MMTF fields as JSON, N, C-alpha, C and O atoms, coordinates in Angstrom:
{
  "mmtfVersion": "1.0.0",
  "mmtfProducer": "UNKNOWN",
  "numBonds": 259,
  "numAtoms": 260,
  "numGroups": 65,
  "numChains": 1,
  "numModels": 1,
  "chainsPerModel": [1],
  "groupsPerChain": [65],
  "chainIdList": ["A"],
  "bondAtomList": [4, 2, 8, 6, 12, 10, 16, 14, 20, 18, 24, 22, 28, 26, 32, 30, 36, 34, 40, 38, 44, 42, 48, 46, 52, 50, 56, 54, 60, 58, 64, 62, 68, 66, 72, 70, 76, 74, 80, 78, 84, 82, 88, 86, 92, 90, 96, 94, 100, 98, 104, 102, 108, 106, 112, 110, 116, 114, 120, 118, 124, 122, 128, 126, 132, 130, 136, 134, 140, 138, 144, 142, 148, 146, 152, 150, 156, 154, 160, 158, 164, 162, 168, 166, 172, 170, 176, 174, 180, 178, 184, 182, 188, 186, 192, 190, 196, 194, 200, 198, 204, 202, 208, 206, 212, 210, 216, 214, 220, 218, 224, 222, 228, 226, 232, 230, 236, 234, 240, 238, 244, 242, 248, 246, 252, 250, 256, 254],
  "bondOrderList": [1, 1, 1, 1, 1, 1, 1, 1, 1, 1, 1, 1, 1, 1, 1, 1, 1, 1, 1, 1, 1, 1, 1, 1, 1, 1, 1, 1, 1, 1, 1, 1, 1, 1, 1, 1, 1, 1, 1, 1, 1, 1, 1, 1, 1, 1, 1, 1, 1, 1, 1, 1, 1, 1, 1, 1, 1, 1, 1, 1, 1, 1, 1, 1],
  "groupList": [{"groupName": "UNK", "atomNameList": ["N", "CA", "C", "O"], "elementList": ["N", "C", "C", "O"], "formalChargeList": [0, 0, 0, 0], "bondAtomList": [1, 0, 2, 1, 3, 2], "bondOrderList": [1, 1, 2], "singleLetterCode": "X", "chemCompType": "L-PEPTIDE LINKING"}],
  "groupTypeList": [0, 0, 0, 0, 0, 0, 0, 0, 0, 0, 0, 0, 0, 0, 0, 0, 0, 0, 0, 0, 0, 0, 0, 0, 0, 0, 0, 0, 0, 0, 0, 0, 0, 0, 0, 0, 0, 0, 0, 0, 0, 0, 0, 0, 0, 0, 0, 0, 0, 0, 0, 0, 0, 0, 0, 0, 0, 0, 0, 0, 0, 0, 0, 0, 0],
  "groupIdList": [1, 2, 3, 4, 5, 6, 7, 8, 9, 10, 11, 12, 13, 14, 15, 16, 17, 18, 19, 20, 21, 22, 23, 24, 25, 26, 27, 28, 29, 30, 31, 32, 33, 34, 35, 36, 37, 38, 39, 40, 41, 42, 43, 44, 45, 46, 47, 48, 49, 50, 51, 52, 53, 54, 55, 56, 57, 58, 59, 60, 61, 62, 63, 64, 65],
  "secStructList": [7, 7, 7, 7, 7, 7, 7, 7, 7, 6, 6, 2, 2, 2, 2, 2, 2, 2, 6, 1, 7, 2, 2, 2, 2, 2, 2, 2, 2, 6, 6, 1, 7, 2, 2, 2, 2, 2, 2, 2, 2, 2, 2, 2, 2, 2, 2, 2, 2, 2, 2, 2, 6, 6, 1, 1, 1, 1, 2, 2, 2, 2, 6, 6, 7],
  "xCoordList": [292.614, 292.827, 292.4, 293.122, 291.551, 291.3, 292.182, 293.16, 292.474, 293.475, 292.674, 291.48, 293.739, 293.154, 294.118, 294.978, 293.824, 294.776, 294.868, 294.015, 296.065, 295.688, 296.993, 297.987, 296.602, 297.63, 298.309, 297.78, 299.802, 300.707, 302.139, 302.499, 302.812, 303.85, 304.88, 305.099, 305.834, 306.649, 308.149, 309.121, 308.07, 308.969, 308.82, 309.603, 306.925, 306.096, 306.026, 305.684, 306.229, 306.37, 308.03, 308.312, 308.862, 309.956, 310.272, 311.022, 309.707, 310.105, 309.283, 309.817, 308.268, 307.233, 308.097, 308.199, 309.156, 309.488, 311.022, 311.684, 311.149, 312.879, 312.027, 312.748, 311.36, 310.773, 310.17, 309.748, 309.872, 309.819, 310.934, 312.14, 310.595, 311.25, 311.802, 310.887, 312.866, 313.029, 312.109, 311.821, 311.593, 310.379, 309.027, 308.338, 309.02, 307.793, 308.617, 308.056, 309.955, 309.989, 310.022, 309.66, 310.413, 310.452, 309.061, 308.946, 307.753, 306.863, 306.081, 305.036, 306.681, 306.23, 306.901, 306.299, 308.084, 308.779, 308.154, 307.764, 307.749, 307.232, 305.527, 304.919, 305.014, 304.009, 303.809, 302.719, 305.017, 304.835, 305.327, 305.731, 305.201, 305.174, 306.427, 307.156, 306.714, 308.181, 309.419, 310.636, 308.745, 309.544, 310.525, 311.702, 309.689, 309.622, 310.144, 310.646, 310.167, 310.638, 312.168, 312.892, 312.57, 313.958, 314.613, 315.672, 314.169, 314.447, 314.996, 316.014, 313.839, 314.34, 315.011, 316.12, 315.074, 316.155, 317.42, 318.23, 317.595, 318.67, 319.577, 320.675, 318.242, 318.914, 319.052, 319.719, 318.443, 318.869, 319.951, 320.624, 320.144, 321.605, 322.862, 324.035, 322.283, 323.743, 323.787, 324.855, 322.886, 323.105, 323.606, 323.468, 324.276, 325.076, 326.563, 327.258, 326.965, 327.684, 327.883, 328.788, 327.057, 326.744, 327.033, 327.688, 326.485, 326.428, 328.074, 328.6, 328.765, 330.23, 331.548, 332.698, 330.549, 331.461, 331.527, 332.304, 330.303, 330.002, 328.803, 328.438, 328.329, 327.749, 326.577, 326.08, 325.922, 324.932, 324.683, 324.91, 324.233, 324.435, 323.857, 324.304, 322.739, 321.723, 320.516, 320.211, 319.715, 318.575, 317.658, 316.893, 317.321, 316.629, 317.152, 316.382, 318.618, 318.636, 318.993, 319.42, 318.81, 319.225, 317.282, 317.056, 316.618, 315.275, 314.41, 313.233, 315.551, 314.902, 313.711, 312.562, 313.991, 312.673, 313.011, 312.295],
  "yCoordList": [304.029, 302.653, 301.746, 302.047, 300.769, 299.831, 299.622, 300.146, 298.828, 298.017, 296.632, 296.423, 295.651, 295.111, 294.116, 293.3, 294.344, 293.874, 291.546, 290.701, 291.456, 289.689, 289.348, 290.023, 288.295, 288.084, 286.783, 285.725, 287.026, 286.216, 286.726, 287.878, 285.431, 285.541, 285.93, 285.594, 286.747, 287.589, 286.732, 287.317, 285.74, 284.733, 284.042, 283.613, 284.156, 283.844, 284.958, 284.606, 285.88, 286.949, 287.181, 287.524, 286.835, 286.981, 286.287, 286.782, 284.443, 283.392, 284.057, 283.84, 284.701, 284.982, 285.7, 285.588, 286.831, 288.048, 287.054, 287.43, 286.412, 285.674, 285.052, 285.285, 284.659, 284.061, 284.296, 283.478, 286.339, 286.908, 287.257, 287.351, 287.363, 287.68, 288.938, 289.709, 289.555, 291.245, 292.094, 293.131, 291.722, 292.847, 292.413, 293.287, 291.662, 291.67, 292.333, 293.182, 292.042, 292.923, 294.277, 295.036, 295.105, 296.41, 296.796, 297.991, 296.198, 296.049, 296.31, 296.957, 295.768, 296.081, 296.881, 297.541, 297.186, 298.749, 299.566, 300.282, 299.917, 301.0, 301.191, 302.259, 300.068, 300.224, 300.414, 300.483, 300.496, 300.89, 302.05, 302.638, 302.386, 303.928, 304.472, 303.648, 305.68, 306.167, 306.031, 306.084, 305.862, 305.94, 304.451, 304.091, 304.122, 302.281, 301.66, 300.562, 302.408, 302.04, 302.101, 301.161, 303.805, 303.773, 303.093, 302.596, 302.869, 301.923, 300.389, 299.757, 300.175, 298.531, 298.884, 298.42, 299.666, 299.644, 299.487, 298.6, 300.493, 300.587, 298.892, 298.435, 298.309, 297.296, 296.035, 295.071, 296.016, 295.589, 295.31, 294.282, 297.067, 296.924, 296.909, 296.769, 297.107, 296.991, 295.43, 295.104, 294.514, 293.327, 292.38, 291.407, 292.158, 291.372, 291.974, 291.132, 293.098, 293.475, 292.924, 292.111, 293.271, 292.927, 291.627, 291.598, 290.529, 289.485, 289.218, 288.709, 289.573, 289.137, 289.83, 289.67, 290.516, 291.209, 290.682, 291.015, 289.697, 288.959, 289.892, 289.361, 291.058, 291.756, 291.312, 291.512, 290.511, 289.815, 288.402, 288.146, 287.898, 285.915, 285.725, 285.085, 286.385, 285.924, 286.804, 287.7, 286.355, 287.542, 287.169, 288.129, 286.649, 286.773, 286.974, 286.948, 287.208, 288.151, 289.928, 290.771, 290.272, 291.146, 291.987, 292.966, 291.481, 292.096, 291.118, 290.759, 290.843, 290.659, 289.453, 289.609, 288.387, 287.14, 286.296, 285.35],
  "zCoordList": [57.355, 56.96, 58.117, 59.067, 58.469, 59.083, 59.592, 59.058, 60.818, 61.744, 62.033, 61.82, 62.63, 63.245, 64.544, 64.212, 65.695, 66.479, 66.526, 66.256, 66.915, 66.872, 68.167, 68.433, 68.668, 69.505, 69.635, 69.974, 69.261, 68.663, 69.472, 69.713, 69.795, 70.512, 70.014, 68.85, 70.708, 69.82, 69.244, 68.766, 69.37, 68.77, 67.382, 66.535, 67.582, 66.402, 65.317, 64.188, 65.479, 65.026, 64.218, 63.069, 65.355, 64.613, 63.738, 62.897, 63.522, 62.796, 61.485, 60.398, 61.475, 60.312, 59.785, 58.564, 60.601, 59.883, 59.18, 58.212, 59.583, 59.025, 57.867, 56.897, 57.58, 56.44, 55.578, 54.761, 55.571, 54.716, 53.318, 53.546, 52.431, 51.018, 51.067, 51.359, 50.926, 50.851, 50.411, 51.008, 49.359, 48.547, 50.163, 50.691, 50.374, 51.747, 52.797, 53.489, 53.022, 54.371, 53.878, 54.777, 52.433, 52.617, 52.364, 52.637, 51.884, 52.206, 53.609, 53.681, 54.605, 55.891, 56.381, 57.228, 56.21, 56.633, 56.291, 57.213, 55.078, 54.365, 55.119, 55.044, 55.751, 56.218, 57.639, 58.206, 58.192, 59.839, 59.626, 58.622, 61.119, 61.778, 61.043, 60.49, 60.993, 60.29, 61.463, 61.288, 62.564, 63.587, 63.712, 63.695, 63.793, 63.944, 63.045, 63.285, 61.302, 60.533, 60.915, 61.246, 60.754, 60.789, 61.664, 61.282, 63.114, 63.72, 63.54, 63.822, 62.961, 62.289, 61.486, 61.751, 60.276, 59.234, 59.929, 59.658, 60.958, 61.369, 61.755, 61.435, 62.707, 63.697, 62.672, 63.049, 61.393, 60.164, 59.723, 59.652, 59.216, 58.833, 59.745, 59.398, 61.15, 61.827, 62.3, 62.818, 62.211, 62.743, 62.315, 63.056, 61.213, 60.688, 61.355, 61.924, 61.315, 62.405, 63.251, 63.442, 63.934, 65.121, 65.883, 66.925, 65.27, 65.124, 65.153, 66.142, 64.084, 63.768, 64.933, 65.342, 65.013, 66.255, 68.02, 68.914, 68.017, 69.158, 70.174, 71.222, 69.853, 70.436, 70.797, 71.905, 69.634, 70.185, 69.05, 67.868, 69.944, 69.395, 68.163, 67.211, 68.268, 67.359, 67.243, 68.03, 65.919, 65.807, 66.93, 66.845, 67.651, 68.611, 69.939, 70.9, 70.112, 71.211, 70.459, 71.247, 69.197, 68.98, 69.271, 69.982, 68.762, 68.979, 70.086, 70.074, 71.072, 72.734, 72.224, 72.636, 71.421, 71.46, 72.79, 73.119]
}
C-alpha cells in the first residue's frame, strides 16, 4: 500500500484526532500498526478515568501534546 509522510505538529494532529466521528476514529485504529492500535485503544478507554481521577488534566497531557 503506498505511504506518504507530511509534517504536522503534534498538537495539530491531536485537534484533527478530537474532531474525528467514532466510525473515523475506529477507522484509523483499524489502520495503524496492531501494536499502536492496542495501545491507543487502551489509553482511550482508560482516559476518561483517568481524567476523573485527577491523574492527568486533560487529553493533551494524557498523549504528551
Amino acid at each position: 500500500m503506498p505511504s506518504i509522510a507530511i509534517d504536522i505538529s503534534i498538537s495539530r494532529l491531536a485537534e484533527m484526532i478530537r474532531q474525528m466521528s467514532k466510525g473515523e476514529m475506529e477507522t484509523l485504529l483499524i489502520e495503524m500498526d496492531s501494536e499502536q492500535s492496542k495501545e491507543l485503544k487502551r489509553r482511550f478507554k482508560e482516559l476518561p478515568s483517568e481524567i476523573k481521577q485527577k491523574k492527568v488534566l486533560s487529553v493533551e497531557e494524557a498523549f504528551n501534546v
